[in-house]
XYZ file of C-alpha atoms in Angstrom:
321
model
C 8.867 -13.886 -11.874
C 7.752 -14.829 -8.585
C 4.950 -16.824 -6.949
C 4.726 -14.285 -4.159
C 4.498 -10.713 -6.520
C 1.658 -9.363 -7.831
C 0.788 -10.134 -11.799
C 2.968 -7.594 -12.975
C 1.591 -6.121 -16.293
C 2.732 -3.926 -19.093
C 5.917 -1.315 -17.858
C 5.933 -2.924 -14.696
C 6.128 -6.635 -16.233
C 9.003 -5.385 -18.640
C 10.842 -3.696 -16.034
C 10.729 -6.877 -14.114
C 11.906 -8.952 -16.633
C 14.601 -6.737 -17.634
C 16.118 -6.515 -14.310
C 15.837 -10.716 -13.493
C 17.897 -10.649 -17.307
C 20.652 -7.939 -15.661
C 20.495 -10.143 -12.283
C 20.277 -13.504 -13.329
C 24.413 -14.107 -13.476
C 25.091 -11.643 -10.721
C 26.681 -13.209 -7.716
C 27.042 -10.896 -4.391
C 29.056 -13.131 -2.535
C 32.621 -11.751 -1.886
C 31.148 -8.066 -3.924
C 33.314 -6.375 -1.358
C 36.836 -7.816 -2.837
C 35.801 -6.684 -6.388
C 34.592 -2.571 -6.164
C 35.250 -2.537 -9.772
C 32.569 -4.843 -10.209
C 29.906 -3.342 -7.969
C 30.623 -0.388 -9.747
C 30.223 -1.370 -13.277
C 26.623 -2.930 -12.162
C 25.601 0.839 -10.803
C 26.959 2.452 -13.859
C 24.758 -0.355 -15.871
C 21.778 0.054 -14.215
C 22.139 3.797 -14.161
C 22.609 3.209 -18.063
C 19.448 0.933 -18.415
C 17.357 4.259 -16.424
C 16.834 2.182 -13.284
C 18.985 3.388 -11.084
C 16.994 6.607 -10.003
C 14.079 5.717 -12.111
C 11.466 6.977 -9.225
C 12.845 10.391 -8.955
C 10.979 13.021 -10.368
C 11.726 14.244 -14.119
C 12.722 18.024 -13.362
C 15.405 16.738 -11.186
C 16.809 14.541 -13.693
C 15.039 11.351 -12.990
C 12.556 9.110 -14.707
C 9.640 9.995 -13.141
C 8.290 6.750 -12.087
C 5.830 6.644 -9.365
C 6.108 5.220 -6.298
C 5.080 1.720 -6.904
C 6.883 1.287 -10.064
C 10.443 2.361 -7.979
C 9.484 0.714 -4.828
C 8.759 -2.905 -7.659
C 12.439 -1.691 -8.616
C 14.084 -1.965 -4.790
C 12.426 -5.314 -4.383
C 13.685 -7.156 -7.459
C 17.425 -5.840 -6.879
C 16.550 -6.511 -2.652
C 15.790 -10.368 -4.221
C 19.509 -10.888 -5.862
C 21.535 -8.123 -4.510
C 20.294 -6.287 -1.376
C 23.312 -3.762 -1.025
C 22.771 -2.261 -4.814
C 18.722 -2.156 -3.735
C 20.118 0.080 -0.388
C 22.529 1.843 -2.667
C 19.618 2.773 -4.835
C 17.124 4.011 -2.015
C 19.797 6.116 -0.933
C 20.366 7.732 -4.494
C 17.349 8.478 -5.072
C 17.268 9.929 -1.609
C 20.123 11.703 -2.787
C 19.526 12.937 -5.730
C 15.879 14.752 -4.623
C 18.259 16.486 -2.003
C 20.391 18.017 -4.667
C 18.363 20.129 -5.812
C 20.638 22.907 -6.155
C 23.198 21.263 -6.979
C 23.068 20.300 -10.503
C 26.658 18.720 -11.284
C 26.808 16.179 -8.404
C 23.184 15.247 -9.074
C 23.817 14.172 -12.860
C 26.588 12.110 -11.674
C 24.394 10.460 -9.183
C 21.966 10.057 -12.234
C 24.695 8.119 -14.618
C 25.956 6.004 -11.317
C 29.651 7.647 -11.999
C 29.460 8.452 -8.104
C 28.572 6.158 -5.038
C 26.459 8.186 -2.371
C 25.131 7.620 0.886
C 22.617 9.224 3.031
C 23.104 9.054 6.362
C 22.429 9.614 10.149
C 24.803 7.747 12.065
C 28.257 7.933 9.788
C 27.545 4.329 8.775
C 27.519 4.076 5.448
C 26.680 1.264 2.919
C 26.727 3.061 -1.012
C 28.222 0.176 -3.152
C 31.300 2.413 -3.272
C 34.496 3.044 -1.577
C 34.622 6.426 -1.320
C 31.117 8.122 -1.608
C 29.945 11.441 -1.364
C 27.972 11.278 2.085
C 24.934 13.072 2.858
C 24.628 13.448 6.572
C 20.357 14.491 7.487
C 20.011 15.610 10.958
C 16.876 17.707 12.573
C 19.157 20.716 11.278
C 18.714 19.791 7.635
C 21.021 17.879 5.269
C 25.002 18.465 4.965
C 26.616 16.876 1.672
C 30.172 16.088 2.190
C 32.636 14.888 -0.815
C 35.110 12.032 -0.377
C 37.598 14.929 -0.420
C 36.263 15.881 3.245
C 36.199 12.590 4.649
C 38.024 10.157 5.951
C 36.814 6.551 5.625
C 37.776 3.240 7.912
C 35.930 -0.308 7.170
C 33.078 -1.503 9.403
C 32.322 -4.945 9.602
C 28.978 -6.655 9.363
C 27.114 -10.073 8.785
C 25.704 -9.426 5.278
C 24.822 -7.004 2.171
C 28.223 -7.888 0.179
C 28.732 -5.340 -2.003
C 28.074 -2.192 -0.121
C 31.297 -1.409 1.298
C 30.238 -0.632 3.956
C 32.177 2.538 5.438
C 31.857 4.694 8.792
C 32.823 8.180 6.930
C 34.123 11.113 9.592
C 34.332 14.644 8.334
C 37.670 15.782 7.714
C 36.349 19.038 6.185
C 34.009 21.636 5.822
C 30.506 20.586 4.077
C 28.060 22.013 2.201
C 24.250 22.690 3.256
C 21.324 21.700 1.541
C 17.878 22.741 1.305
C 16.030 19.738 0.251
C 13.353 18.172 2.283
C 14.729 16.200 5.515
C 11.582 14.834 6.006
C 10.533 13.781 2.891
C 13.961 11.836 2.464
C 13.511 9.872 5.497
C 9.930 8.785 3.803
C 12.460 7.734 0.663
C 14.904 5.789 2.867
C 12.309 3.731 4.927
C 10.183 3.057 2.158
C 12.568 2.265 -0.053
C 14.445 0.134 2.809
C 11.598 -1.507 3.497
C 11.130 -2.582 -0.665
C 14.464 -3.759 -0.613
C 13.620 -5.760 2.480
C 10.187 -7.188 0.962
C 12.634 -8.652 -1.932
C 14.185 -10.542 0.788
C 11.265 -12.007 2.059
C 10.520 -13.054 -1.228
C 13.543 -14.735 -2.054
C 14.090 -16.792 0.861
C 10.258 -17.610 0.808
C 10.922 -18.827 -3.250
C 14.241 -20.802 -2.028
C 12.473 -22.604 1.012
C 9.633 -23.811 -1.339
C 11.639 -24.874 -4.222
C 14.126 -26.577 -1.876
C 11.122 -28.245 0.006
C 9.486 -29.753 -3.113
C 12.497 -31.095 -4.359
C 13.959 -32.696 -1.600
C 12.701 -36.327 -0.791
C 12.236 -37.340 3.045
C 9.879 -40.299 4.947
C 9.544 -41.504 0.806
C 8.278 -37.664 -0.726
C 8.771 -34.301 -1.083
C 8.708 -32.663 2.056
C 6.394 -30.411 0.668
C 4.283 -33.887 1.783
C 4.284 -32.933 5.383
C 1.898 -30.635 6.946
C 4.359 -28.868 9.505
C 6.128 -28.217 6.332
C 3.554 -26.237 4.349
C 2.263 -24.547 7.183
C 6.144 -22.825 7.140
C 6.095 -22.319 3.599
C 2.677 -20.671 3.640
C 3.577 -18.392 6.626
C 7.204 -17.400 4.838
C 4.773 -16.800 1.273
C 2.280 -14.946 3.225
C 4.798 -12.379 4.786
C 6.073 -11.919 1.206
C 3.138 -11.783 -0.807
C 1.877 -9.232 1.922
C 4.616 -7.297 1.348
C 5.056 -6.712 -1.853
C 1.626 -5.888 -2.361
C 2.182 -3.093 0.559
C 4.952 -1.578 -2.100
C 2.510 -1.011 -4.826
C 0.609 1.781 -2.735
C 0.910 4.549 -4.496
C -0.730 7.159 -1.227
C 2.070 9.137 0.831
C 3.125 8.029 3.862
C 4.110 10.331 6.630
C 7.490 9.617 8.458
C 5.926 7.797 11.600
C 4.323 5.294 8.899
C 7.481 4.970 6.839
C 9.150 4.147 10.359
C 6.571 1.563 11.093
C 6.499 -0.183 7.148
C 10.892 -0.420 7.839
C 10.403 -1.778 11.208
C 7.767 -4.294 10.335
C 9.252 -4.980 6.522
C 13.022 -5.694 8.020
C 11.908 -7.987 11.011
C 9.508 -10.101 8.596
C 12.467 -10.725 6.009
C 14.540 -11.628 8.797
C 11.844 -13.977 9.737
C 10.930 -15.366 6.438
C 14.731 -15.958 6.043
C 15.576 -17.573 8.807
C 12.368 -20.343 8.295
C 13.962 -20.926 4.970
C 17.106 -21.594 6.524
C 15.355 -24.073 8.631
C 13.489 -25.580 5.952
C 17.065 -26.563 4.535
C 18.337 -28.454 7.521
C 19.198 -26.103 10.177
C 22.245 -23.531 10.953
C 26.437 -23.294 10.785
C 26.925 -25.187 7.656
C 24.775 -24.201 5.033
C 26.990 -21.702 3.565
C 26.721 -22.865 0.406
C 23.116 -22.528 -0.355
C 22.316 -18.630 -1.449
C 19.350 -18.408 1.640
C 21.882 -18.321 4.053
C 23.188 -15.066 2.392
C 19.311 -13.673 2.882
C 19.784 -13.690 6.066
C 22.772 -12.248 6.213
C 21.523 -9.336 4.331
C 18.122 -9.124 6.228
C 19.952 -8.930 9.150
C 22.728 -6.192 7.993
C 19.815 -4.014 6.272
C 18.071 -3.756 9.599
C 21.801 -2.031 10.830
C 22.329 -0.328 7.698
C 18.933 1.968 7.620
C 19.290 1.919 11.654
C 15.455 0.872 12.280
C 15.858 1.180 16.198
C 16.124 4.538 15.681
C 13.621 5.041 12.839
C 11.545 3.330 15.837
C 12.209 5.952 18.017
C 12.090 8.416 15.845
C 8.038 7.219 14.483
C 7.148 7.127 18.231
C 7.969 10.710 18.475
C 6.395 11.225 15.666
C 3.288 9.300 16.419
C 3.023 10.706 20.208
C 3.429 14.504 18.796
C 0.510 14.165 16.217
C -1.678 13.616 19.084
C -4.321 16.014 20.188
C -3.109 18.251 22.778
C 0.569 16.931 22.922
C 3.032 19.238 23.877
């Protein structure tokens, strides 16, 4: 469990605990060498009914609410942030599919990686995904068979695999609701980033009571505490956020992302501090956090959720244009 979570109680407390047992031997680093291995953890979590536990029941989901997915993103955002992405973006995925049936259940059982996308970045814990591309239009889903894939770089989220997928081929339209899947996405983003926060605000304060400096813990000094209690308070505040159950229209999604990604990048980068600085810390597992802070703001493209909740925001307003 964690100091900065809510109590969790009954489903919630077991789901919790099940997920920490599935996570506890899981190590990210180098995920992207091993695809066999990211894939058998998606196929095992698919198999334990996590993987697209929040999506509703008639489409093949478990029909967990909001909170009890959004609890789901933050515990896999604490130990592996690209499978928490990956997951947003099934979910996303699968409530897009409505009408189609057969590439849904495979999203269900994890036998398929699939990203949702703007941009042609994409980050699915899979080398060759099915990509769903969601533009003002509506939503095209491509198969790997009409793409064409080439690696991108970036600092963190080992694991994903991260792609930039082109069309090499006719895709297929969807009807679901654009809208409602951006909602999914930024939430969901915004869960996995809250896990973040949480872990590097866990690391810095275990780190900080155990290491001795000036003849005690430097959990001792003032300057010290004041960190840890700003790095707990950005977590604590946003995990609680996540267990909101009310819907959020897409300017507010936009503005939980924006806010939930820069405060894990925060809280990350004051535990890297709290363990001596930067540029050779690679072997402590907070350095990855912010790594992965830092790629998940790229990955769900939160400059242009920005934008896009500004718009929003400005058009809701009484006698815009």
């Amino acid at each position: 469990m964690s100091r900065n979570a809510p109590d969790f109680a009954g489903e919630q407390a077991d789901l919790v605990a099940m997920l920490d047992g599935v996570l506890s031997d899981v190590d990210s680093a180098r995920d992207d060498e091993r695809p066999a291995e990211v894939a058998a953890l998606r196929s095992q979590l698919a198999g334990l009914g996590v993987w697209t536990l929040g999506v509703a029941e008639r489409l093949g989901g478990g029909g967990a609410d909001v909170a009890l997915a959004a609890t789901v993103f933050a515990r896999l955002g604490r130990a592996h942030a690209a499978l928490g992405w990956a997951a947003v973006q099934a979910h996303a995925a699968a409530e897009l599919l409505g009408e189609h049936p057969e590439v849904r259940e495979r999203v269900h059982a994890g036998d398929v990686a699939v990203a949702v996308t703007e941009n042609g970045r994409v980050d699915a814990a899979g080398e060759t995904p099915h990509v769903i591309v969601l533009s003002d239009d509506g939503a095209v889903l491509y198969s790997p068979e009409s793409l064409s894939y080439r690696p991108l770089r970036r600092t963190g989220l080992d694991g994903a695999l991260t792609r930039f997928a082109e069309p090499a081929g006719e895709g297929v339209a969807l009807s679901g609701d654009v809208a409602a899947a951006r909602v999914r996405l930024r939430l969901g983003a915004a869960a996995v980033a809250a896990g973040i926060a949480d872990a590097a605000a866990e690391a810095a304060l275990d780190y900080s009571a155990g290491r001795t400096q000036f003849g005690g813990a430097l959990t001792a000094l003032p300057t010290v505490r004041e960190s840890l209690f700003a790095s707990a308070s950005t977590a604590a505040g946003l995990l609680r956020q996540l267990q909101q159950d009310a819907p959020a229209t897409p300017w507010q999604a936009a503005a939980v992302l924006d806010t939930a990604c820069e405060s894990a990048i925060d809280a990350a980068a004051r535990a890297l501090q709290s363990h001596g600085g930067y540029g050779y810390l690679t072997e402590y597992p907070v350095e990855r956090l912010l790594r992965d802070a830092v790629s998940l703001r790229a990955a769900c493209d939160v400059a242009a959720a920005r934008r896009s909740g500004a718009l929003d925001l400005a058009s809701s307003a009484k006698g815009s244009a």
